[in-house]
Structure formats: C-alpha cells, structure tokens
C-alpha cells in the first residue's frame, strides 16, 4: 500500500516542486491520523480542482477534501443524529462515532429530550445543534458523555435489582463509536465549553423570541 510520504513525494514531482525534509515532516505530522488511501483520494480531488488544482496544494486544501466544509459536516451530523433518534427512540442508550455529536446533544438537554423534539421546533433545533457541533469540532479537545443516556432507570438501580446494564447501540463506525465510549467522561465543562453552550442557547432563545 502506498504511504502518505510516497504520495507527498509523487505530488511534488507532479507539480515540479521541491519538498524539503522539514516541509515533508510538517505534512506527515498533520496527515498522520488519516488512512493513506483517504489521503491519496484527497490529493486526487485537489488535482481535479479546476482552480486550485493547477498548483501544488497547501495543507488547508487537502484538509478541506479530507474533512469537508464545516457547515456540510454539521448538516451530516444533524442528519445522523435525527435518523438515530427516529430509529432508536428516547429509551435506548446510544453511542455515536463522533464525540462532538455527544457534546452538542448534551448541551441541548440530553438524548431523551433531543428525541422528543416537536416537528415545529426542528428547524430551531437543527440550527442550535449545528452551531454547537461546529464549535466543538473547532476545539482541540473537550469533555463529553461517553454515551447518551436514554430515558430509563438510573445505573445504580440496575445493580440493586440484580439486573444487567442495558448495552448501548453504536451508531456509525462501530470501532470509532467504541473509541468515543472509551475516551468519554463526565468531567465538568471547561470554560470554553461553557461559553459554547451558553452562546448557542442564547442564540436559540433569541430566535424563538423573534419568531413569536
């Protein structure tokens, strides 16, 4: 399989550009988290771009192809969450393959409340979700609940009654969802997270007031 470093050397040769060891190191460090096949597709997409594709790509160009446009990603995350709410309902624990979905839904009152959103409030909820989601994705790190709890008995009651804990439903890429579950925690929000939640909630209330 072609490595990311080989892709970079080939791209530099294609564009007739010099690639120093220092610049190569910057590229490989920033692309290390991505599968080389995905990186290859991103470079190919850049080459096909009628405007930017005429020149050796900058890191921002490749990241755009790897991650997509932030607003598009937020819309896709909303669609995934809404579909899961319809499929699993408010009584099931769920784990998404994207921690920012957990953080955004928790800011909106939790999974059960999210699932019970009325149809006439969907547009407001979507705007609120996408703003919050985008803000979390822009953070270097944030805390989030390891799973989104359904409307069920508290955990300690299962133990007291000798019942097994309900297994959560994994949504999206199962391996990534398990990673989200493993790395999540219920630590207090950071100052930045508190600001995100407060600003999005304030905007949401303002939108409803203006609509009325």
PDB file of C-alpha atoms in Angstrom:
ATOM      1  CA  UNK A   1       0.000   0.000   0.000  1.00  0.00           C
ATOM      2  CA  UNK A   2       1.222   3.486  -0.856  1.00  0.00           C
ATOM      3  CA  UNK A   3       2.346   5.506   2.158  1.00  0.00           C
ATOM      4  CA  UNK A   4       1.488   9.146   2.826  1.00  0.00           C
ATOM      5  CA  UNK A   5       5.133  10.093   2.388  1.00  0.00           C
ATOM      6  CA  UNK A   6       5.207   8.455  -1.033  1.00  0.00           C
ATOM      7  CA  UNK A   7       2.051  10.345  -2.007  1.00  0.00           C
ATOM      8  CA  UNK A   8       3.695  13.623  -0.998  1.00  0.00           C
ATOM      9  CA  UNK A   9       6.866  12.928  -2.995  1.00  0.00           C
ATOM     10  CA  UNK A  10       4.818  11.924  -6.040  1.00  0.00           C
ATOM     11  CA  UNK A  11       2.668  15.064  -5.762  1.00  0.00           C
ATOM     12  CA  UNK A  12       5.725  17.313  -5.506  1.00  0.00           C
ATOM     13  CA  UNK A  13       7.196  15.636  -8.596  1.00  0.00           C
ATOM     14  CA  UNK A  14       3.904  16.043 -10.467  1.00  0.00           C
ATOM     15  CA  UNK A  15       3.870  19.787  -9.790  1.00  0.00           C
ATOM     16  CA  UNK A  16       7.613  20.243 -10.251  1.00  0.00           C
ATOM     17  CA  UNK A  17       8.008  21.467  -6.670  1.00  0.00           C
ATOM     18  CA  UNK A  18      10.813  20.983  -4.193  1.00  0.00           C
ATOM     19  CA  UNK A  19       9.914  19.200  -0.961  1.00  0.00           C
ATOM     20  CA  UNK A  20      12.397  19.676   1.867  1.00  0.00           C
ATOM     21  CA  UNK A  21      12.655  17.273   4.770  1.00  0.00           C
ATOM     22  CA  UNK A  22      11.278  19.944   7.117  1.00  0.00           C
ATOM     23  CA  UNK A  23       8.219  20.588   4.929  1.00  0.00           C
ATOM     24  CA  UNK A  24       7.724  16.854   4.464  1.00  0.00           C
ATOM     25  CA  UNK A  25       7.747  16.450   8.251  1.00  0.00           C
ATOM     26  CA  UNK A  26       5.046  19.113   8.660  1.00  0.00           C
ATOM     27  CA  UNK A  27       2.847  17.384   6.074  1.00  0.00           C
ATOM     28  CA  UNK A  28       3.262  13.889   7.506  1.00  0.00           C
ATOM     29  CA  UNK A  29       2.673  15.076  11.080  1.00  0.00           C
ATOM     30  CA  UNK A  30      -0.643  16.713  10.125  1.00  0.00           C
ATOM     31  CA  UNK A  31      -1.786  13.793   7.974  1.00  0.00           C
ATOM     32  CA  UNK A  32      -0.691  11.015  10.342  1.00  0.00           C
ATOM     33  CA  UNK A  33      -4.225  10.442  11.652  1.00  0.00           C
ATOM     34  CA  UNK A  34      -5.617   9.684   8.186  1.00  0.00           C
ATOM     35  CA  UNK A  35      -5.513   6.437   6.267  1.00  0.00           C
ATOM     36  CA  UNK A  36      -3.094   6.747   3.291  1.00  0.00           C
ATOM     37  CA  UNK A  37      -5.824   5.680   0.855  1.00  0.00           C
ATOM     38  CA  UNK A  38      -8.006   8.503   2.080  1.00  0.00           C
ATOM     39  CA  UNK A  39      -5.057  10.908   1.771  1.00  0.00           C
ATOM     40  CA  UNK A  40      -4.474   9.710  -1.781  1.00  0.00           C
ATOM     41  CA  UNK A  41      -8.101  10.419  -2.696  1.00  0.00           C
ATOM     42  CA  UNK A  42      -7.828  13.899  -1.179  1.00  0.00           C
ATOM     43  CA  UNK A  43      -4.765  14.716  -3.309  1.00  0.00           C
ATOM     44  CA  UNK A  44      -6.508  13.334  -6.384  1.00  0.00           C
ATOM     45  CA  UNK A  45      -9.528  15.530  -5.670  1.00  0.00           C
ATOM     46  CA  UNK A  46      -7.239  18.551  -5.405  1.00  0.00           C
ATOM     47  CA  UNK A  47      -5.614  17.771  -8.756  1.00  0.00           C
ATOM     48  CA  UNK A  48      -9.051  17.667 -10.383  1.00  0.00           C
ATOM     49  CA  UNK A  49      -9.993  21.079  -8.956  1.00  0.00           C
ATOM     50  CA  UNK A  50     -10.185  23.435 -11.928  1.00  0.00           C
ATOM     51  CA  UNK A  51      -8.906  26.391  -9.874  1.00  0.00           C
ATOM     52  CA  UNK A  52      -6.625  25.237  -7.050  1.00  0.00           C
ATOM     53  CA  UNK A  53      -5.575  22.074  -8.842  1.00  0.00           C
ATOM     54  CA  UNK A  54      -3.210  23.997 -11.093  1.00  0.00           C
ATOM     55  CA  UNK A  55      -0.809  24.489  -8.198  1.00  0.00           C
ATOM     56  CA  UNK A  56       0.931  22.405  -5.544  1.00  0.00           C
ATOM     57  CA  UNK A  57      -1.626  22.058  -2.728  1.00  0.00           C
ATOM     58  CA  UNK A  58      -1.335  23.734   0.626  1.00  0.00           C
ATOM     59  CA  UNK A  59      -2.234  21.761   3.733  1.00  0.00           C
ATOM     60  CA  UNK A  60      -5.551  23.647   4.009  1.00  0.00           C
ATOM     61  CA  UNK A  61      -6.567  22.446   0.526  1.00  0.00           C
ATOM     62  CA  UNK A  62      -6.020  18.807   1.428  1.00  0.00           C
ATOM     63  CA  UNK A  63      -7.706  19.150   4.814  1.00  0.00           C
ATOM     64  CA  UNK A  64     -10.773  20.561   3.062  1.00  0.00           C
ATOM     65  CA  UNK A  65     -11.008  17.402   0.973  1.00  0.00           C
ATOM     66  CA  UNK A  66     -10.320  15.168   3.981  1.00  0.00           C
ATOM     67  CA  UNK A  67     -12.764  16.813   6.380  1.00  0.00           C
ATOM     68  CA  UNK A  68     -15.205  18.563   4.076  1.00  0.00           C
ATOM     69  CA  UNK A  69     -16.667  22.022   4.556  1.00  0.00           C
ATOM     70  CA  UNK A  70     -17.567  22.562   8.260  1.00  0.00           C
ATOM     71  CA  UNK A  71     -21.191  23.511   7.530  1.00  0.00           C
ATOM     72  CA  UNK A  72     -21.622  20.382   5.406  1.00  0.00           C
ATOM     73  CA  UNK A  73     -20.171  18.225   8.168  1.00  0.00           C
ATOM     74  CA  UNK A  74     -22.517  19.771  10.726  1.00  0.00           C
ATOM     75  CA  UNK A  75     -25.506  19.127   8.471  1.00  0.00           C
ATOM     76  CA  UNK A  76     -24.479  15.488   8.002  1.00  0.00           C
ATOM     77  CA  UNK A  77     -24.014  15.092  11.766  1.00  0.00           C
ATOM     78  CA  UNK A  78     -27.518  16.511  12.312  1.00  0.00           C
ATOM     79  CA  UNK A  79     -28.971  14.056   9.791  1.00  0.00           C
ATOM     80  CA  UNK A  80     -27.193  11.159  11.512  1.00  0.00           C
ATOM     81  CA  UNK A  81     -28.485  12.213  14.938  1.00  0.00           C
ATOM     82  CA  UNK A  82     -32.029  12.759  13.680  1.00  0.00           C
ATOM     83  CA  UNK A  83     -32.110   9.389  11.922  1.00  0.00           C
ATOM     84  CA  UNK A  84     -30.823   7.665  15.069  1.00  0.00           C
ATOM     85  CA  UNK A  85     -33.492   9.395  17.168  1.00  0.00           C
ATOM     86  CA  UNK A  86     -36.164   8.102  14.810  1.00  0.00           C
ATOM     87  CA  UNK A  87     -34.741   4.576  14.733  1.00  0.00           C
ATOM     88  CA  UNK A  88     -33.749   4.000  18.379  1.00  0.00           C
ATOM     89  CA  UNK A  89     -36.021   6.384  20.248  1.00  0.00           C
ATOM     90  CA  UNK A  90     -35.694   8.092  23.618  1.00  0.00           C
ATOM     91  CA  UNK A  91     -35.416   4.937  25.755  1.00  0.00           C
ATOM     92  CA  UNK A  92     -32.184   3.479  24.342  1.00  0.00           C
ATOM     93  CA  UNK A  93     -28.627   4.451  25.282  1.00  0.00           C
ATOM     94  CA  UNK A  94     -26.646   5.370  22.168  1.00  0.00           C
ATOM     95  CA  UNK A  95     -23.007   5.964  21.286  1.00  0.00           C
ATOM     96  CA  UNK A  96     -22.123   7.825  18.103  1.00  0.00           C
ATOM     97  CA  UNK A  97     -18.835   7.585  16.250  1.00  0.00           C
ATOM     98  CA  UNK A  98     -18.351  11.340  16.684  1.00  0.00           C
ATOM     99  CA  UNK A  99     -17.763  12.827  20.141  1.00  0.00           C
ATOM    100  CA  UNK A 100     -18.911  16.284  19.017  1.00  0.00           C
ATOM    101  CA  UNK A 101     -22.420  14.877  18.483  1.00  0.00           C
ATOM    102  CA  UNK A 102     -22.436  13.777  22.129  1.00  0.00           C
ATOM    103  CA  UNK A 103     -21.310  17.206  23.327  1.00  0.00           C
ATOM    104  CA  UNK A 104     -23.846  19.070  21.173  1.00  0.00           C
ATOM    105  CA  UNK A 105     -26.797  16.876  22.195  1.00  0.00           C
ATOM    106  CA  UNK A 106     -25.831  17.039  25.863  1.00  0.00           C
ATOM    107  CA  UNK A 107     -25.894  20.850  25.627  1.00  0.00           C
ATOM    108  CA  UNK A 108     -29.426  20.601  24.234  1.00  0.00           C
ATOM    109  CA  UNK A 109     -30.681  18.721  27.286  1.00  0.00           C
ATOM    110  CA  UNK A 110     -29.652  15.151  26.549  1.00  0.00           C
ATOM    111  CA  UNK A 111     -30.708  12.306  24.285  1.00  0.00           C
ATOM    112  CA  UNK A 112     -34.269  11.779  25.541  1.00  0.00           C
ATOM    113  CA  UNK A 113     -35.112  15.463  25.127  1.00  0.00           C
ATOM    114  CA  UNK A 114     -33.485  15.523  21.693  1.00  0.00           C
ATOM    115  CA  UNK A 115     -35.609  12.566  20.588  1.00  0.00           C
ATOM    116  CA  UNK A 116     -38.810  14.230  21.756  1.00  0.00           C
ATOM    117  CA  UNK A 117     -38.339  17.427  19.805  1.00  0.00           C
ATOM    118  CA  UNK A 118     -41.621  18.550  18.230  1.00  0.00           C
ATOM    119  CA  UNK A 119     -41.762  18.890  14.447  1.00  0.00           C
ATOM    120  CA  UNK A 120     -42.422  22.620  14.606  1.00  0.00           C
ATOM    121  CA  UNK A 121     -39.180  23.068  16.570  1.00  0.00           C
ATOM    122  CA  UNK A 122     -36.937  21.040  14.270  1.00  0.00           C
ATOM    123  CA  UNK A 123     -35.542  23.993  12.332  1.00  0.00           C
ATOM    124  CA  UNK A 124     -34.533  25.735  15.564  1.00  0.00           C
ATOM    125  CA  UNK A 125     -33.051  22.559  16.983  1.00  0.00           C
ATOM    126  CA  UNK A 126     -31.104  21.946  13.793  1.00  0.00           C
ATOM    127  CA  UNK A 127     -29.615  25.428  13.862  1.00  0.00           C
ATOM    128  CA  UNK A 128     -28.748  25.077  17.527  1.00  0.00           C
ATOM    129  CA  UNK A 129     -27.226  21.627  17.039  1.00  0.00           C
ATOM    130  CA  UNK A 130     -25.127  22.643  14.030  1.00  0.00           C
ATOM    131  CA  UNK A 131     -23.771  25.741  15.735  1.00  0.00           C
ATOM    132  CA  UNK A 132     -22.797  23.757  18.810  1.00  0.00           C
ATOM    133  CA  UNK A 133     -21.394  20.859  16.794  1.00  0.00           C
ATOM    134  CA  UNK A 134     -19.259  23.176  14.653  1.00  0.00           C
ATOM    135  CA  UNK A 135     -17.896  24.949  17.717  1.00  0.00           C
ATOM    136  CA  UNK A 136     -16.868  21.660  19.340  1.00  0.00           C
ATOM    137  CA  UNK A 137     -15.227  20.371  16.164  1.00  0.00           C
ATOM    138  CA  UNK A 138     -13.091  23.508  16.120  1.00  0.00           C
ATOM    139  CA  UNK A 139     -11.811  22.779  19.647  1.00  0.00           C
ATOM    140  CA  UNK A 140      -8.551  20.920  20.218  1.00  0.00           C
ATOM    141  CA  UNK A 141     -10.218  18.912  22.982  1.00  0.00           C
ATOM    142  CA  UNK A 142     -13.425  18.847  25.003  1.00  0.00           C
ATOM    143  CA  UNK A 143     -15.219  16.670  27.520  1.00  0.00           C
ATOM    144  CA  UNK A 144     -18.330  14.762  26.558  1.00  0.00           C
ATOM    145  CA  UNK A 145     -20.536  11.985  27.986  1.00  0.00           C
ATOM    146  CA  UNK A 146     -19.256   8.536  26.951  1.00  0.00           C
ATOM    147  CA  UNK A 147     -22.788   7.579  25.963  1.00  0.00           C
ATOM    148  CA  UNK A 148     -26.053   9.421  25.542  1.00  0.00           C
ATOM    149  CA  UNK A 149     -28.474   8.009  28.099  1.00  0.00           C
ATOM    150  CA  UNK A 150     -31.995   7.049  27.224  1.00  0.00           C
ATOM    151  CA  UNK A 151     -34.998   7.716  29.443  1.00  0.00           C
ATOM    152  CA  UNK A 152     -34.518   4.698  31.720  1.00  0.00           C
ATOM    153  CA  UNK A 153     -33.709   3.696  35.294  1.00  0.00           C
ATOM    154  CA  UNK A 154     -30.588   5.125  36.887  1.00  0.00           C
ATOM    155  CA  UNK A 155     -27.496   2.911  36.671  1.00  0.00           C
ATOM    156  CA  UNK A 156     -27.394   2.118  40.387  1.00  0.00           C
ATOM    157  CA  UNK A 157     -30.958   0.752  40.331  1.00  0.00           C
ATOM    158  CA  UNK A 158     -29.960  -1.971  37.888  1.00  0.00           C
ATOM    159  CA  UNK A 159     -27.285  -3.174  40.318  1.00  0.00           C
ATOM    160  CA  UNK A 160     -29.653  -3.026  43.285  1.00  0.00           C
ATOM    161  CA  UNK A 161     -32.226  -5.136  41.453  1.00  0.00           C
ATOM    162  CA  UNK A 162     -29.651  -7.581  40.129  1.00  0.00           C
ATOM    163  CA  UNK A 163     -30.328  -6.615  36.528  1.00  0.00           C
ATOM    164  CA  UNK A 164     -27.715  -6.295  33.768  1.00  0.00           C
ATOM    165  CA  UNK A 165     -26.969  -2.814  32.488  1.00  0.00           C
ATOM    166  CA  UNK A 166     -28.547  -2.139  29.078  1.00  0.00           C
ATOM    167  CA  UNK A 167     -25.985  -2.260  26.279  1.00  0.00           C
ATOM    168  CA  UNK A 168     -25.786   0.928  24.208  1.00  0.00           C
ATOM    169  CA  UNK A 169     -26.460   0.971  20.481  1.00  0.00           C
ATOM    170  CA  UNK A 170     -23.436   2.005  18.412  1.00  0.00           C
ATOM    171  CA  UNK A 171     -24.177   4.416  15.587  1.00  0.00           C
ATOM    172  CA  UNK A 172     -21.927   4.860  12.583  1.00  0.00           C
ATOM    173  CA  UNK A 173     -18.496   3.253  12.519  1.00  0.00           C
ATOM    174  CA  UNK A 174     -18.595   0.747  15.380  1.00  0.00           C
ATOM    175  CA  UNK A 175     -14.861   0.860  16.110  1.00  0.00           C
ATOM    176  CA  UNK A 176     -14.884   4.662  16.255  1.00  0.00           C
ATOM    177  CA  UNK A 177     -18.020   4.604  18.418  1.00  0.00           C
ATOM    178  CA  UNK A 178     -16.312   2.227  20.870  1.00  0.00           C
ATOM    179  CA  UNK A 179     -13.399   4.656  20.989  1.00  0.00           C
ATOM    180  CA  UNK A 180     -15.804   7.512  21.786  1.00  0.00           C
ATOM    181  CA  UNK A 181     -17.291   5.378  24.581  1.00  0.00           C
ATOM    182  CA  UNK A 182     -13.866   4.545  25.985  1.00  0.00           C
ATOM    183  CA  UNK A 183     -12.491   8.097  25.933  1.00  0.00           C
ATOM    184  CA  UNK A 184     -15.612   9.912  27.123  1.00  0.00           C
ATOM    185  CA  UNK A 185     -16.060  11.193  30.637  1.00  0.00           C
ATOM    186  CA  UNK A 186     -18.434  13.207  32.788  1.00  0.00           C
ATOM    187  CA  UNK A 187     -15.911  15.799  33.899  1.00  0.00           C
ATOM    188  CA  UNK A 188     -17.167  19.380  34.382  1.00  0.00           C
ATOM    189  CA  UNK A 189     -17.204  21.516  31.256  1.00  0.00           C
ATOM    190  CA  UNK A 190     -14.168  23.660  30.567  1.00  0.00           C
ATOM    191  CA  UNK A 191     -14.573  27.428  30.410  1.00  0.00           C
ATOM    192  CA  UNK A 192     -14.585  27.219  26.597  1.00  0.00           C
ATOM    193  CA  UNK A 193     -17.287  24.537  26.598  1.00  0.00           C
ATOM    194  CA  UNK A 194     -19.407  26.539  28.990  1.00  0.00           C
ATOM    195  CA  UNK A 195     -19.126  29.526  26.678  1.00  0.00           C
ATOM    196  CA  UNK A 196     -20.155  27.420  23.669  1.00  0.00           C
ATOM    197  CA  UNK A 197     -23.220  26.040  25.424  1.00  0.00           C
ATOM    198  CA  UNK A 198     -24.251  29.454  26.756  1.00  0.00           C
ATOM    199  CA  UNK A 199     -23.823  31.300  23.459  1.00  0.00           C
ATOM    200  CA  UNK A 200     -25.716  28.695  21.438  1.00  0.00           C
ATOM    201  CA  UNK A 201     -28.556  28.572  23.994  1.00  0.00           C
ATOM    202  CA  UNK A 202     -28.773  32.378  23.982  1.00  0.00           C
ATOM    203  CA  UNK A 203     -28.976  32.457  20.199  1.00  0.00           C
ATOM    204  CA  UNK A 204     -31.634  29.754  20.258  1.00  0.00           C
ATOM    205  CA  UNK A 205     -33.808  31.690  22.729  1.00  0.00           C
ATOM    206  CA  UNK A 206     -33.398  34.860  20.682  1.00  0.00           C
ATOM    207  CA  UNK A 207     -34.502  33.076  17.506  1.00  0.00           C
ATOM    208  CA  UNK A 208     -37.657  31.760  19.177  1.00  0.00           C
ATOM    209  CA  UNK A 209     -38.486  35.179  20.629  1.00  0.00           C
ATOM    210  CA  UNK A 210     -38.101  36.894  17.254  1.00  0.00           C
ATOM    211  CA  UNK A 211     -40.229  34.244  15.567  1.00  0.00           C
ATOM    212  CA  UNK A 212     -43.043  34.854  18.052  1.00  0.00           C
TER     213      UNK A 212
END
